[in-house]
Amino acid sequence: MPKHSISHSGRRLLSRRTFLQDTSNGLGAIAMTYLLNSQGSLSAQTKQVAIQPDIDTQKPLAARTPHFVPKAKKVLVIFCSGGFSHVDSWDYKPELIRRHNQPMPGASDLITFQGEQGNLIQSPYTFKPRGESGKYISDLVPNLAELADGMCFIHSMTALKNTHGPAENQMNTGFALDGFPSMGAWISYALGTENDNLPAFVCIPDPRGVPQSGPNNWSNGFLPAVFQGAPFSASKPIYNLARPKGISRDDDLATHGFLQFMNDKHLEKFPDDTELSARVSSYELAAKMQLSVPDISDLSKESPSIIKQYGADDPDPIRASFARNCILARRLLEKGVRFVQLFNGAYAMGEGVGNWDGHKTLKAQYDIHAPILDKPAAALLRDLKSRGMLEDTLVVWATEFGRMPTFQMGASGRDHNPYGFTTWMTGAGVKPAFSYGATDDFGYQAAENIVTVYDFHATILHLLGLDHTQLSFYHNGIQRRLTDVHGHVIKDILA
Amino acid sequence: MKKEKFQFLRIFLIALTIALSGINCLTVAKQNNPDQDTKISFNSDIEPMLAAKCYQCHGPNTQKSGLNLHDQQSALHGGGSMKPAIVPGKSSESYLIQRITNENKTERMPPANREPVTPEEIRLLRMWIDQGADWPEKADPPVGNQLFKQDHWAFQPVVRPKVPILNKAADKAQARNPIDNFILHKLHKRGLSSSAEADRTTLIRRWSQTLTGLPPSPEDVEQFVTDQNPDAYERLVEQLLASPHYGERWGQHWLDIVRFAETSGFEVNTPRPNAWHYRDYVIQAFNKDTPYNQFILEQLAGDTVGADIATGFLVAGPKDLVGSPDIRLTLAQRMDELHDMINTTGMTFMGLTTGCARCHDHKFDPISQRDYYAMQAVFSGVKHGDRVLNSAEYEANQKKTKETKEKLNQVKNQLSKFEPLAFTRKTLIIDDQLPGKEKTSRTDVTTMMKIGGTSSYTSGKKHGERSDPGDLGRLPNIGKEYTWWKAAQKDVFTWNPRLSGRHQIWLSWGCGLSGRSNTTKALHTTDAEYHLDLDGDLETQDDRKLIAIINQQKLADGSEAPTELVGASGSKNLWSGLYAAGIHELHPTSRIILRGGSSNAPVTADTIVFQQAIDSLNSQEATPQLRPAVQTRQNSERFKPIEAKFVRFTVLETNSGQPCIDELEIYTEGSIPHNVALASAGAKAMASSTLPGYDIHKLQHINDGLYGNSHSWISNETGRGWVEIELAQKSAISRITWGRDQKGNFGDRIPTQYKIEVAVDAMRNWSLISSAEDRIPFVSAPKTNSSPKNNGGLFYPIRDLPKDAIMALKDLIDQAKALDEKLDKLVTDVPMIYAGQFDEPEELTHWLYRGDPFQKRDVVKPGGISTFKGNLNLDNDTLESQRRLKLAQWISDEKNPLTARVMVNRIWHYHFGEGIVNSPSDFGINGGQPSHPKLLDWLASEFKDSGWSIKSIQRLILLSSTYMQSSSPTKNGLEVDADCRLLWRFPPRRLAAEVIRDSILQVSGAIDLTMGGVGYEVFEPNTNYVRVYNPKKEFGPSEWRRMVYQRKIRMEGDATFEAFDCPDGGQVCPKRTRSITALQALNLLNSHFIVQQADLFSQRLLQETSQNISDQVHYGFQLAYGRKPDQEELQKSIALVESHGLPIFCRAIFNTNEFMFIN
């Protein structure tokens, strides 16, 4: 069907054209440029105002060009839920060994999330230099540690909140409150996807369940629903994907045929109505997904060596399931899915039992969780690399906050710590074997090159060719951004 | 463009640019040139410049080289260089000046790639430093942003505009009411014309779907299409406006706007079981056409005007329930909670994004930060939570509760006479193991030989079984587990009581068969020996005497343990009860030794009890004098009357966490005991510590007369803490009661070891009056607050009581139990509403620098937005309810320029899919421009003149020719006005999720139109601390109510219909997105819901028509589309039904565009 002018139902929300026609929103863009140019004052300092993606209502997920040449085209986020302890993994603090079991200087009255703090406690995991770079990483994650030469660490992360829900919200949506669009939704909104039979944004929940703030982590917020993350995993398919029992393939084909007939007839009365024809297209994509999603989730085509490398044959069902999710992540990226978010850890089972929230007995809990993550995630990174996929894929490892260098009073675990923690990236666009920022001697507070979650997001968008100050959507009086009114690209980590 | 306006626009645009580029708005610095005498102001001259040029690297977020120029101390001390950045009075010595003026480009700040500091700015900085670098402790109060005058259209008073005169005869004929005059006038100006009136079939469907959210029945369509009366339209519209289902559809719109949901949101997302009342209130308010100004008043201050439920509005938003002793977190959570109320109130009623002024003056609109905090002061006494619904039922309930309580008190009084006195004799209970404790080395037991094993008692509640609760006078099972050895004639275990003097000793053991896996099925030993070794040294034999030989196959009273084998699975292991082993003299080192019997049959060890023998006692008592175990609910301590001025309760151990006591009651001796612990009786409370950050756990709750977790004290020490009551005067007391949660909902934090002491003098010379020592050990150890059952057992000590007294006691216990149950039921029957809790504010409201609760500035009085005459003349001692009332009156005042405009625009929006202003909750400068400003003002005037009647505005819209136009597109229309803002046709659009679901149910005939009450659930029930919402896999009639009654879970949606842009309740949603996705298609084709409804639809067609497929198809079209099929449709449909069946046809119909769209 030829594309004519957009009807009312073409919806201003989805279209840049209507955005420009819209006096309220267009005012900023058009009048501004006109005004400043006519006064000869469009200086280099003046930043451009928000430019919204040009979205074809019929194919809202069609691939779109970014603001500038990107370093990465796809993103994989590995999110460890519960607050992954940086001082037991990536952030080596010899001072903790020297001052083991001594009070933390200047922190005598410190009250954190669960209450009083005990003494500084050295990690139960041994740190060793890894790879050619000699980066110290602990034995908690021995397989991932071997890949240190490819990783770009940010050791000076800070979060706004020190409870899981709000902090997870911030890491995945930019805002601590509920109801804002997730990073994946923003990126799908900006860039669409490179495939025509899969969603732009897939999130893969942990086999043990969903993380603390649940679907808010992959929500579209106030963006159109088409940009929401589609949650499915190797063991849990998309809701309602399969043809229901009792309806044969023939029945289904006949249904589609009849539907097409009825809709075509209806369209005769509403020629050129893109909202109506978009619905017709959505049934075509649905039919394609019915074929493509089971196919992509079918790991039987993977070689036995891949199954073994990832540990998908592990007798432990949780380890095997997470490994299968890792394989699924690679398959999705291979097919051009723009944003894949792989969750490790779930909250359904309670504090620390199903995730990295090691308040009470950190070692006992981490000894269970680390093997679930370590081998499959490391295999995934290796696999991506060997297939050349890291050339255009950015891998981001994140968590909502870190943990205290002290043990909690009366416990053998660490409390929440939003004041300093570690994330890392690897793959397209970031410096390999690089460490940025630092916490203080104990790993308590970020001290050098402090990075906010806004900066972190700004950098990810930048790597995808997106200016975080330009990517916006009008909602309730504000051009909303992933980075609110903050954020600076961390230039030092760009390759 | 006029010059003034141009200038204004220019400033606005610059500000907009700056705001969008993330730089603080304050960078628009003053351009005036102060002379040398002018005092430089930090706030207006210096800080904005530092913010623009320095803060990026040396500000609150980033402190390169450790320097923070946002902080005075840091600036005075300097960063990593240790050189003071600012030396007051000496600009030349200030390192800051040295760096920004440095000749060397690599040294100069800011770095070359950043915007430089201008010479003028350097001059100002120098002057400011030389003038003493005055850095106000409190920055000046924020001022309303003067850049923006109030000439924005929406801020002007509403003046009723003249209705445009139509010249053309055709227009005059077409216009049905003034709305059409405005619309036609504008259309002509753009060279457009309106469309012809839609046919009646389309009109009745459009009106029905818009007003009730349901399609019309075929009968309704038939009747309307054939109605010859001249007022057919008016009557139909009136009928639909009067339908009770109208409120359900329009209530849903309002619930979107005010972010209503029935869970807390955030991490735990806990249900709010009493939130649904507000939904019913909203539905009824729309049905009754409550005047809108009244509707506003009720939602903000309904408690003052007899509309209690309406204040559910204030707390309809999310709240983070995760508590913490971290004050930073707790304060931030409270600020967020109030922010939600301020923001929602501003946007909902006035279309003002007040929330933007939390950290700084609003960047676009005339809302200062001070205004924001004035509104915070209005809401500062509002808290989330349930509140009692004042009603006749409640009064009756309260009356009954009072009566029941009085009766219960009488019974308890009588019962207390039977209670054993606490702590009359030294008591010691030694278990072989302490259940729930670490089984590490203990000093009071010694294992002499390698343990053969540990066994649990057979599970069950019968005599001797693991959970045997005991009975009146019979102890519960206090053993739980026992240890065994196979060791003939060998010492295996010792108990070391560390007591001295004459003591009675009771023994217990595990009786029955030996371990289950034992193939020989040997019985326990029949002659276990218990020795007392006086000096405790097992080498010396002469001080060792045999005190008992026990047949461990029998119970303590000598009866046979059941010996029958229960199949191959095992046997019975029963606790023996206590066996009296005589009165013996003990030394501190004495030990009781367990020795194997003559055969190799297992010998078992369990709890033994020691009790001091009073001098007059010649022969041992059959049972020790023990009191019941500690319970979650009420525990009683009775003692001989004693004079007391101070009473201290010291907790020594808990079952988990910091101890909690909800109420400590101290009763005087006498026929009518009085609780002298009450604060209202003049008593004062003190404590070793109190858990910070929780209003519900403050010290004052210990003696406030209220029971339950929400009125309790918790110490700030894990497992420990004391609380002390100083009585108003010295009194003779004889009984104390206390509990962890006397409402019985919580089973954690229970004090399990404690002591109670009294003193008469200020020196606190304590006398011990009671402790947990003589209580049966606390055994059930609930870990979480979700298992309140901590049953202390049925045991009631009745030693030495005559038989008739026992009968009387039994009767009293039964009465108390019955009254307790009745009281529980009365408490749960209290009608509660989630409509906020109102308390007089405890603290003054300050405005907060950058919204940071740790940077308080001066006090702000309650009020509204000053630019809009929102100074409400209130003081900080104005009553809480009056603050809200006054705010509501200001918002709903006739003269408020925004309120009426915002609401008529919302009404318009829900009729046409787009408002006259397309940002319904933002009428500020950054919001949308009205497409028809005069029409908007005309409607606003009409609205007020009609007495704020929503329905009267709707009548005008629904019966305008504008609304009644056909929705068919025209070429000209699409070219000139693709978005149809000018309304050259009725804009067709996809139905909302609720209308789709309700329509499917209506068409299939399954719909349950029951109104009101608790909503239905679409998720499997679960009780996790962090709720997990798994969608139900099957649906039945209980889920077939209208979707507005679906229990609204924040951040989780209906598995089938959420995909149709249902808001998630996280943020306010004045306007739904309307997207089209493949997941929607999958849900409508394959979900259980659709397949089931398609089936029901087909059954309906079969039942209500003939066997003729043609008839079935006809009826199907009429039900779903309100029209008959044409020949082609009929043929195709019949073909589909013939080859694939009627349900497949029905499923397809639900998926068609015609079904899914309003035309």
Tab-separated table of N, CA and C in Angstrom, chain A residues 345-438:
chain	number	residue	atom	x	y	z
A	345	GLY	N	19.725	-13.468	38.569
A	345	GLY	CA	19.238	-13.201	39.920
A	345	GLY	C	17.780	-12.786	39.886
A	346	ALA	N	17.050	-13.282	40.882
A	346	ALA	CA	15.621	-12.969	40.979
A	346	ALA	C	15.280	-12.801	42.438
A	347	TYR	N	14.175	-12.130	42.699
A	347	TYR	CA	13.887	-11.808	44.084
A	347	TYR	C	12.813	-12.678	44.710
A	348	ALA	N	12.154	-13.472	43.866
A	348	ALA	CA	10.962	-14.176	44.336
A	348	ALA	C	11.218	-15.042	45.563
A	349	MET	N	12.461	-15.473	45.742
A	349	MET	CA	12.717	-16.424	46.816
A	349	MET	C	13.139	-15.751	48.113
A	350	GLY	N	13.367	-14.467	48.075
A	350	GLY	CA	13.727	-13.766	49.311
A	350	GLY	C	15.153	-13.275	49.293
A	351	GLU	N	15.450	-12.502	50.314
A	351	GLU	CA	16.719	-11.796	50.420
A	351	GLU	C	17.928	-12.729	50.282
A	352	GLY	N	18.693	-12.509	49.257
A	352	GLY	CA	19.944	-13.244	49.112
A	352	GLY	C	19.799	-14.671	48.646
A	353	VAL	N	18.603	-15.206	48.684
A	353	VAL	CA	18.438	-16.614	48.320
A	353	VAL	C	18.503	-16.787	46.820
A	354	GLY	N	17.871	-15.880	46.109
A	354	GLY	CA	17.819	-16.010	44.657
A	354	GLY	C	18.655	-14.998	43.924
A	355	ASN	N	19.398	-14.170	44.651
A	355	ASN	CA	20.177	-13.145	43.951
A	355	ASN	C	21.373	-12.714	44.795
A	356	TRP	N	21.974	-11.600	44.410
A	356	TRP	CA	23.264	-11.202	44.974
A	356	TRP	C	23.144	-10.362	46.242
A	357	ASP	N	22.005	-10.409	46.907
A	357	ASP	CA	21.756	-9.555	48.072
A	357	ASP	C	22.331	-10.195	49.341
A	358	GLY	N	23.663	-10.215	49.442
A	358	GLY	CA	24.327	-11.001	50.493
A	358	GLY	C	24.439	-10.307	51.832
A	359	HIS	N	23.311	-10.138	52.516
A	359	HIS	CA	23.335	-9.460	53.820
A	359	HIS	C	23.871	-10.332	54.941
A	360	LYS	N	23.396	-11.586	54.964
A	360	LYS	CA	23.581	-12.383	56.171
A	360	LYS	C	24.841	-13.232	56.107
A	361	THR	N	24.919	-14.066	55.088
A	361	THR	CA	26.065	-14.968	54.974
A	361	THR	C	26.557	-14.881	53.543
A	362	LEU	N	27.346	-13.860	53.291
A	362	LEU	CA	27.722	-13.539	51.918
A	362	LEU	C	28.412	-14.698	51.210
A	363	LYS	N	29.352	-15.316	51.889
A	363	LYS	CA	30.124	-16.351	51.212
A	363	LYS	C	29.237	-17.526	50.816
A	364	ALA	N	28.418	-17.962	51.759
A	364	ALA	CA	27.563	-19.114	51.465
A	364	ALA	C	26.643	-18.807	50.286
A	365	GLN	N	26.120	-17.569	50.263
A	365	GLN	CA	25.193	-17.205	49.185
A	365	GLN	C	25.922	-17.059	47.849
A	366	TYR	N	27.069	-16.386	47.888
A	366	TYR	CA	27.793	-16.142	46.630
A	366	TYR	C	28.368	-17.436	46.056
A	367	ASP	N	28.690	-18.390	46.939
A	367	ASP	CA	29.191	-19.669	46.442
A	367	ASP	C	28.123	-20.381	45.610
A	368	ILE	N	26.866	-20.064	45.895
A	368	ILE	CA	25.785	-20.653	45.101
A	368	ILE	C	25.576	-19.858	43.810
A	369	HIS	N	25.562	-18.524	43.946
A	369	HIS	CA	25.186	-17.701	42.787
A	369	HIS	C	26.287	-17.596	41.735
A	370	ALA	N	27.557	-17.532	42.194
A	370	ALA	CA	28.631	-17.242	41.245
A	370	ALA	C	28.743	-18.299	40.144
A	371	PRO	N	28.698	-19.594	40.475
A	371	PRO	CA	28.830	-20.572	39.390
A	371	PRO	C	27.671	-20.515	38.384
A	372	ILE	N	26.510	-20.041	38.825
A	372	ILE	CA	25.387	-19.923	37.888
A	372	ILE	C	25.729	-18.888	36.823
A	373	LEU	N	26.335	-17.785	37.270
A	373	LEU	CA	26.667	-16.684	36.359
A	373	LEU	C	27.936	-16.945	35.558
A	374	ASP	N	28.971	-17.355	36.254
A	374	ASP	CA	30.343	-17.213	35.756
A	374	ASP	C	30.631	-17.962	34.459
A	375	LYS	N	30.442	-19.268	34.486
A	375	LYS	CA	30.843	-20.058	33.318
A	375	LYS	C	29.996	-19.710	32.086
A	376	PRO	N	28.669	-19.678	32.207
A	376	PRO	CA	27.881	-19.373	31.009
A	376	PRO	C	28.139	-17.976	30.463
A	377	ALA	N	28.242	-16.979	31.372
A	377	ALA	CA	28.448	-15.608	30.898
A	377	ALA	C	29.798	-15.489	30.204
A	378	ALA	N	30.817	-16.150	30.771
A	378	ALA	CA	32.139	-16.103	30.147
A	378	ALA	C	32.093	-16.790	28.786
A	379	ALA	N	31.381	-17.918	28.712
A	379	ALA	CA	31.258	-18.620	27.431
A	379	ALA	C	30.559	-17.733	26.410
A	380	LEU	N	29.558	-16.992	26.867
A	380	LEU	CA	28.828	-16.091	25.964
A	380	LEU	C	29.769	-15.035	25.385
A	381	LEU	N	30.596	-14.435	26.248
A	381	LEU	CA	31.523	-13.404	25.772
A	381	LEU	C	32.518	-13.995	24.769
A	382	ARG	N	33.018	-15.178	25.098
A	382	ARG	CA	33.971	-15.841	24.190
A	382	ARG	C	33.331	-16.142	22.846
A	383	ASP	N	32.099	-16.636	22.930
A	383	ASP	CA	31.369	-17.014	21.727
A	383	ASP	C	31.136	-15.786	20.839
A	384	LEU	N	30.705	-14.685	21.469
A	384	LEU	CA	30.464	-13.447	20.717
A	384	LEU	C	31.752	-13.003	20.034
A	385	LYS	N	32.844	-13.132	20.777
A	385	LYS	CA	34.121	-12.678	20.238
A	385	LYS	C	34.536	-13.557	19.052
A	386	SER	N	34.430	-14.884	19.243
A	386	SER	CA	34.909	-15.779	18.194
A	386	SER	C	34.077	-15.631	16.924
A	387	ARG	N	32.839	-15.195	17.058
A	387	ARG	CA	32.003	-14.988	15.871
A	387	ARG	C	32.147	-13.581	15.320
A	388	GLY	N	33.044	-12.812	15.902
A	388	GLY	CA	33.252	-11.448	15.406
A	388	GLY	C	32.135	-10.495	15.792
A	389	MET	N	31.269	-10.919	16.679
A	389	MET	CA	30.101	-10.087	16.978
A	389	MET	C	30.417	-8.908	17.885
A	390	LEU	N	31.561	-8.997	18.594
A	390	LEU	CA	31.906	-7.874	19.472
A	390	LEU	C	32.322	-6.647	18.670
A	391	GLU	N	32.495	-6.819	17.349
A	391	GLU	CA	32.815	-5.672	16.486
A	391	GLU	C	31.702	-4.633	16.531
A	392	ASP	N	30.459	-5.092	16.580
A	392	ASP	CA	29.373	-4.113	16.583
A	392	ASP	C	28.396	-4.314	17.746
A	393	THR	N	28.814	-5.124	18.712
A	393	THR	CA	27.949	-5.323	19.877
A	393	THR	C	28.644	-4.791	21.126
A	394	LEU	N	27.922	-3.986	21.857
A	394	LEU	CA	28.432	-3.504	23.141
A	394	LEU	C	27.855	-4.394	24.230
A	395	VAL	N	28.728	-4.939	25.073
A	395	VAL	CA	28.258	-5.732	26.203
A	395	VAL	C	28.433	-4.895	27.473
A	396	VAL	N	27.371	-4.806	28.242
A	396	VAL	CA	27.390	-4.010	29.470
A	396	VAL	C	27.069	-4.936	30.632
A	397	TRP	N	27.921	-4.920	31.631
A	397	TRP	CA	27.617	-5.694	32.836
A	397	TRP	C	27.266	-4.684	33.937
A	398	ALA	N	26.130	-4.892	34.588
A	398	ALA	CA	25.691	-3.899	35.579
A	398	ALA	C	24.954	-4.556	36.742
A	399	THR	N	24.789	-3.781	37.783
A	399	THR	CA	24.044	-4.184	38.971
A	399	THR	C	23.496	-2.892	39.576
A	400	GLU	N	22.556	-2.985	40.541
A	400	GLU	CA	21.943	-1.731	40.990
A	400	GLU	C	22.812	-0.918	41.955
A	401	PHE	N	23.604	-1.594	42.767
A	401	PHE	CA	24.583	-0.910	43.619
A	401	PHE	C	25.566	-1.945	44.136
A	402	GLY	N	26.590	-1.481	44.860
A	402	GLY	CA	27.576	-2.406	45.392
A	402	GLY	C	27.282	-2.740	46.837
A	403	ARG	N	28.309	-3.223	47.525
A	403	ARG	CA	28.101	-3.595	48.917
A	403	ARG	C	29.179	-2.952	49.781
A	404	MET	N	28.897	-2.914	51.074
A	404	MET	CA	29.805	-2.250	52.005
A	404	MET	C	31.091	-3.061	52.177
A	405	PRO	N	32.208	-2.389	52.450
A	405	PRO	CA	33.435	-3.123	52.751
A	405	PRO	C	33.393	-3.749	54.146
A	406	THR	N	32.436	-3.309	54.949
A	406	THR	CA	32.278	-3.850	56.300
A	406	THR	C	31.250	-4.972	56.277
A	407	PHE	N	31.243	-5.781	57.325
A	407	PHE	CA	30.127	-6.695	57.523
A	407	PHE	C	29.091	-5.966	58.371
A	408	GLN	N	27.845	-6.365	58.220
A	408	GLN	CA	26.810	-5.784	59.066
A	408	GLN	C	27.022	-6.248	60.494
A	409	MET	N	26.612	-5.410	61.426
A	409	MET	CA	26.725	-5.777	62.840
A	409	MET	C	25.964	-7.086	63.069
A	410	GLY	N	26.666	-8.049	63.602
A	410	GLY	CA	26.012	-9.309	63.943
A	410	GLY	C	25.698	-10.200	62.753
A	411	ALA	N	26.324	-9.964	61.610
A	411	ALA	CA	26.067	-10.822	60.455
A	411	ALA	C	27.370	-11.092	59.722
A	412	SER	N	27.340	-12.040	58.793
A	412	SER	CA	28.530	-12.345	58.006
A	412	SER	C	28.313	-11.951	56.559
A	413	GLY	N	27.683	-10.810	56.374
A	413	GLY	CA	27.433	-10.334	55.020
A	413	GLY	C	27.511	-8.834	54.964
A	414	ARG	N	27.354	-8.303	53.779
A	414	ARG	CA	27.570	-6.875	53.551
A	414	ARG	C	26.256	-6.191	53.200
A	415	ASP	N	26.120	-4.951	53.660
A	415	ASP	CA	24.910	-4.171	53.400
A	415	ASP	C	25.025	-3.456	52.051
A	416	HIS	N	23.908	-2.855	51.623
A	416	HIS	CA	23.861	-2.102	50.364
A	416	HIS	C	24.856	-0.941	50.385
A	417	ASN	N	25.418	-0.636	49.218
A	417	ASN	CA	26.318	0.511	49.134
A	417	ASN	C	26.154	1.226	47.795
A	418	PRO	N	25.390	2.324	47.795
A	418	PRO	CA	25.209	3.055	46.536
A	418	PRO	C	26.303	4.088	46.282
A	419	TYR	N	27.235	4.217	47.227
A	419	TYR	CA	28.209	5.310	47.129
A	419	TYR	C	29.419	4.974	46.267
A	420	GLY	N	29.587	3.712	45.960
A	420	GLY	CA	30.702	3.333	45.105
A	420	GLY	C	30.552	1.886	44.704
A	421	PHE	N	30.590	1.607	43.422
A	421	PHE	CA	30.548	0.219	42.970
A	421	PHE	C	31.055	0.131	41.543
A	422	THR	N	31.113	-1.090	41.031
A	422	THR	CA	31.753	-1.315	39.744
A	422	THR	C	30.756	-1.814	38.701
A	423	THR	N	30.914	-1.322	37.471
A	423	THR	CA	30.282	-1.948	36.310
A	423	THR	C	31.372	-2.109	35.267
A	424	TRP	N	31.117	-2.891	34.251
A	424	TRP	CA	32.084	-2.941	33.155
A	424	TRP	C	31.397	-3.087	31.817
A	425	MET	N	32.147	-2.759	30.786
A	425	MET	CA	31.651	-2.930	29.423
A	425	MET	C	32.736	-3.665	28.649
A	426	THR	N	32.321	-4.272	27.559
A	426	THR	CA	33.305	-4.881	26.675
A	426	THR	C	32.703	-4.881	25.277
A	427	GLY	N	33.557	-4.988	24.277
A	427	GLY	CA	33.061	-5.042	22.905
A	427	GLY	C	33.166	-3.701	22.213
A	428	ALA	N	32.212	-3.448	21.313
A	428	ALA	CA	32.310	-2.322	20.390
A	428	ALA	C	32.425	-0.978	21.094
A	429	GLY	N	33.482	-0.266	20.786
A	429	GLY	CA	33.558	1.141	21.163
A	429	GLY	C	34.219	1.469	22.471
A	430	VAL	N	34.518	0.471	23.306
A	430	VAL	CA	35.154	0.801	24.585
A	430	VAL	C	36.582	0.274	24.626
A	431	LYS	N	37.392	0.965	25.442
A	431	LYS	CA	38.796	0.572	25.561
A	431	LYS	C	38.904	-0.786	26.241
A	432	PRO	N	39.658	-1.712	25.660
A	432	PRO	CA	39.872	-2.990	26.357
A	432	PRO	C	40.932	-2.829	27.432
A	433	ALA	N	40.904	-3.719	28.391
A	433	ALA	CA	41.903	-3.732	29.469
A	433	ALA	C	42.086	-2.342	30.064
A	434	PHE	N	40.964	-1.728	30.439
A	434	PHE	CA	41.024	-0.360	30.933
A	434	PHE	C	40.193	-0.242	32.205
A	435	SER	N	40.710	0.531	33.127
A	435	SER	CA	39.947	0.764	34.351
A	435	SER	C	39.777	2.257	34.534
A	436	TYR	N	38.557	2.677	34.788
A	436	TYR	CA	38.250	4.097	34.921
A	436	TYR	C	37.688	4.348	36.307
A	437	GLY	N	38.137	5.424	36.931
A	437	GLY	CA	37.612	5.807	38.243
A	437	GLY	C	38.076	4.870	39.333
A	438	ALA	N	37.851	5.280	40.561
A	438	ALA	CA	38.256	4.437	41.683
A	438	ALA	C	37.432	4.787	42.905
